Amino acid sequence: MAKQSIGIIGVGAFGSFMAKHLAPHFDLTLHDARSAKAVAKKLKAKTGTLKAAAACDIVVIAVPVQKMEDTIRAIASFVKPGALVLDVGSVKIKPTKLMKKLLPKNVDIVGTHPLFGPQTGKHGIAGLNIAVVNVRGKRGACVEKFLKSK
């Protein structure tokens, strides 16, 4: 069975940390306004355009909160029907409102807030907590189940 695809938009400290943990389970496409090539090469993942990352089965927005609205607006027309869109921002009200308002109605939305950072998780993520907010659709429980398995 083919792996689902994940597009990670924003490959800074947390985006690259997350990519390392997702690479064994998903086909990754990494996009960053600067460069995601070094992280992609290390993980044997692809780099791609914003459009390519936003067209994956699952899209993770890992940009600073102040760039969230511009990023969501930029990807809205590229996200495919039935996709799951998540964010990993440190706040939830603004990002979840923006995703709900700006993304197509035919995509599921889950907000997440990892209660740790790359330094805390550098020796593994088992036992670390992540808040999960199901915004639209029914896949919040699937996200929780996947995270608990890790």
GROMACS .gro file of C-alpha atoms in nm:
model
  150
    1MET     CA    1   0.000   0.000   0.000
    2ALA     CA    2   0.135   0.345  -0.094
    3LYS     CA    3   0.219   0.586   0.184
    4GLN     CA    4   0.001   0.892   0.220
    5SER     CA    5   0.170   1.214   0.120
    6ILE     CA    6   0.243   1.495   0.362
    7GLY     CA    7   0.341   1.844   0.258
    8ILE     CA    8   0.521   2.037   0.530
    9ILE     CA    9   0.516   2.409   0.468
   10GLY     CA   10   0.783   2.575   0.679
   11VAL     CA   11   1.097   2.375   0.746
   12GLY     CA   12   1.250   2.577   1.027
   13ALA     CA   13   1.334   2.431   1.367
   14PHE     CA   14   0.999   2.261   1.431
   15GLY     CA   15   0.914   2.176   1.069
   16SER     CA   16   1.244   1.992   1.021
   17PHE     CA   17   1.209   1.823   1.361
   18MET     CA   18   0.862   1.703   1.266
   19ALA     CA   19   0.976   1.588   0.922
   20LYS     CA   20   1.231   1.357   1.085
   21HIS     CA   21   0.956   1.184   1.283
   22LEU     CA   22   0.710   1.166   0.993
   23ALA     CA   23   0.953   1.049   0.723
   24PRO     CA   24   0.929   0.677   0.810
   25HIS     CA   25   0.549   0.685   0.782
   26PHE     CA   26   0.469   0.922   0.494
   27ASP     CA   27   0.590   1.038   0.154
   28LEU     CA   28   0.715   1.388   0.239
   29THR     CA   29   0.726   1.702   0.028
   30LEU     CA   30   0.898   1.991   0.205
   31HIS     CA   31   0.857   2.356   0.117
   32ASP     CA   32   1.013   2.659   0.278
   33ALA     CA   33   1.041   3.018   0.162
   34ARG     CA   34   1.417   2.987   0.211
   35SER     CA   35   1.541   2.634   0.144
   36ALA     CA   36   1.438   2.289   0.257
   37LYS     CA   37   1.702   2.105   0.053
   38ALA     CA   38   1.937   2.012   0.339
   39VAL     CA   39   1.658   1.863   0.550
   40ALA     CA   40   1.506   1.685   0.251
   41LYS     CA   41   1.838   1.532   0.149
   42LYS     CA   42   1.902   1.403   0.502
   43LEU     CA   43   1.554   1.243   0.517
   44LYS     CA   44   1.545   1.129   0.154
   45ALA     CA   45   1.237   1.348   0.110
   46LYS     CA   46   1.141   1.572  -0.179
   47THR     CA   47   1.146   1.948  -0.186
   48GLY     CA   48   0.876   2.114  -0.383
   49THR     CA   49   0.692   2.427  -0.468
   50LEU     CA   50   0.429   2.565  -0.235
   51LYS     CA   51   0.170   2.424  -0.478
   52ALA     CA   52   0.322   2.074  -0.462
   53ALA     CA   53   0.334   2.072  -0.081
   54ALA     CA   54  -0.022   2.206  -0.056
   55ALA     CA   55  -0.153   1.938  -0.296
   56CYS     CA   56  -0.054   1.647  -0.068
   57ASP     CA   57  -0.302   1.423   0.117
   58ILE     CA   58  -0.206   1.592   0.444
   59VAL     CA   59  -0.074   1.947   0.468
   60VAL     CA   60   0.109   2.072   0.777
   61ILE     CA   61   0.152   2.446   0.819
   62ALA     CA   62   0.464   2.504   1.028
   63VAL     CA   63   0.525   2.873   0.975
   64PRO     CA   64   0.544   3.149   1.237
   65VAL     CA   65   0.200   3.265   1.350
   66GLN     CA   66   0.254   3.609   1.195
   67LYS     CA   67   0.296   3.440   0.852
   68MET     CA   68  -0.003   3.210   0.895
   69GLU     CA   69  -0.267   3.420   0.716
   70ASP     CA   70  -0.050   3.482   0.409
   71THR     CA   71   0.042   3.113   0.394
   72ILE     CA   72  -0.318   2.993   0.424
   73ARG     CA   73  -0.430   3.237   0.155
   74ALA     CA   74  -0.145   3.119  -0.070
   75ILE     CA   75  -0.230   2.748  -0.039
   76ALA     CA   76  -0.612   2.765  -0.038
   77SER     CA   77  -0.653   2.709  -0.412
   78PHE     CA   78  -0.399   2.424  -0.419
   79VAL     CA   79  -0.536   2.209  -0.135
   80LYS     CA   80  -0.718   1.913  -0.285
   81PRO     CA   81  -1.070   1.810  -0.183
   82GLY     CA   82  -1.065   1.567   0.108
   83ALA     CA   83  -0.722   1.674   0.228
   84LEU     CA   84  -0.637   1.713   0.595
   85VAL     CA   85  -0.476   2.045   0.692
   86LEU     CA   86  -0.302   2.090   1.026
   87ASP     CA   87  -0.101   2.362   1.190
   88VAL     CA   88   0.159   2.333   1.464
   89GLY     CA   89   0.142   2.689   1.596
   90SER     CA   90   0.189   2.778   1.959
   91VAL     CA   91  -0.152   2.946   1.970
   92LYS     CA   92  -0.482   2.808   1.845
   93ILE     CA   93  -0.753   3.075   1.823
   94LYS     CA   94  -0.613   3.283   1.536
   95PRO     CA   95  -0.476   2.994   1.324
   96THR     CA   96  -0.791   2.782   1.357
   97LYS     CA   97  -1.017   3.078   1.272
   98LEU     CA   98  -0.802   3.159   0.969
   99MET     CA   99  -0.797   2.799   0.846
  100LYS     CA  100  -1.172   2.764   0.889
  101LYS     CA  101  -1.239   3.095   0.710
  102LEU     CA  102  -0.985   3.072   0.426
  103LEU     CA  103  -0.956   2.702   0.337
  104PRO     CA  104  -1.209   2.526   0.113
  105LYS     CA  105  -1.508   2.371   0.292
  106ASN     CA  106  -1.419   2.027   0.149
  107VAL     CA  107  -1.100   1.987   0.356
  108ASP     CA  108  -1.067   1.868   0.713
  109ILE     CA  109  -0.887   2.093   0.959
  110VAL     CA  110  -0.709   1.999   1.281
  111GLY     CA  111  -0.515   2.244   1.492
  112THR     CA  112  -0.229   2.105   1.697
  113HIS     CA  113  -0.002   2.257   1.958
  114PRO     CA  114   0.301   2.050   2.051
  115LEU     CA  115   0.368   2.123   2.417
  116PHE     CA  116   0.739   2.077   2.357
  117GLY     CA  117   1.004   2.195   2.116
  118PRO     CA  118   1.281   2.035   1.915
  119GLN     CA  119   1.527   2.054   2.206
  120THR     CA  120   1.289   1.877   2.444
  121GLY     CA  121   1.219   1.605   2.187
  122LYS     CA  122   1.573   1.557   2.060
  123HIS     CA  123   1.599   1.217   2.232
  124GLY     CA  124   1.252   1.104   2.125
  125ILE     CA  125   0.891   1.213   2.145
  126ALA     CA  126   0.743   0.925   2.346
  127GLY     CA  127   0.545   1.064   2.639
  128LEU     CA  128   0.547   1.424   2.516
  129ASN     CA  129   0.210   1.597   2.488
  130ILE     CA  130   0.040   1.757   2.188
  131ALA     CA  131  -0.290   1.943   2.212
  132VAL     CA  132  -0.528   1.848   1.929
  133VAL     CA  133  -0.824   2.066   1.828
  134ASN     CA  134  -1.063   1.922   1.570
  135VAL     CA  135  -1.181   2.227   1.373
  136ARG     CA  136  -1.364   2.076   1.076
  137GLY     CA  137  -1.432   1.717   0.973
  138LYS     CA  138  -1.387   1.402   1.176
  139ARG     CA  139  -1.016   1.327   1.155
  140GLY     CA  140  -0.907   1.477   1.486
  141ALA     CA  141  -0.943   1.132   1.644
  142CYS     CA  142  -0.722   0.979   1.371
  143VAL     CA  143  -0.457   1.242   1.436
  144GLU     CA  144  -0.471   1.167   1.809
  145LYS     CA  145  -0.445   0.792   1.748
  146PHE     CA  146  -0.141   0.836   1.523
  147LEU     CA  147   0.030   1.068   1.771
  148LYS     CA  148  -0.033   0.834   2.064
  149SER     CA  149   0.127   0.550   1.868
  150LYS     CA  150   0.449   0.751   1.846
   0.00000   0.00000   0.00000
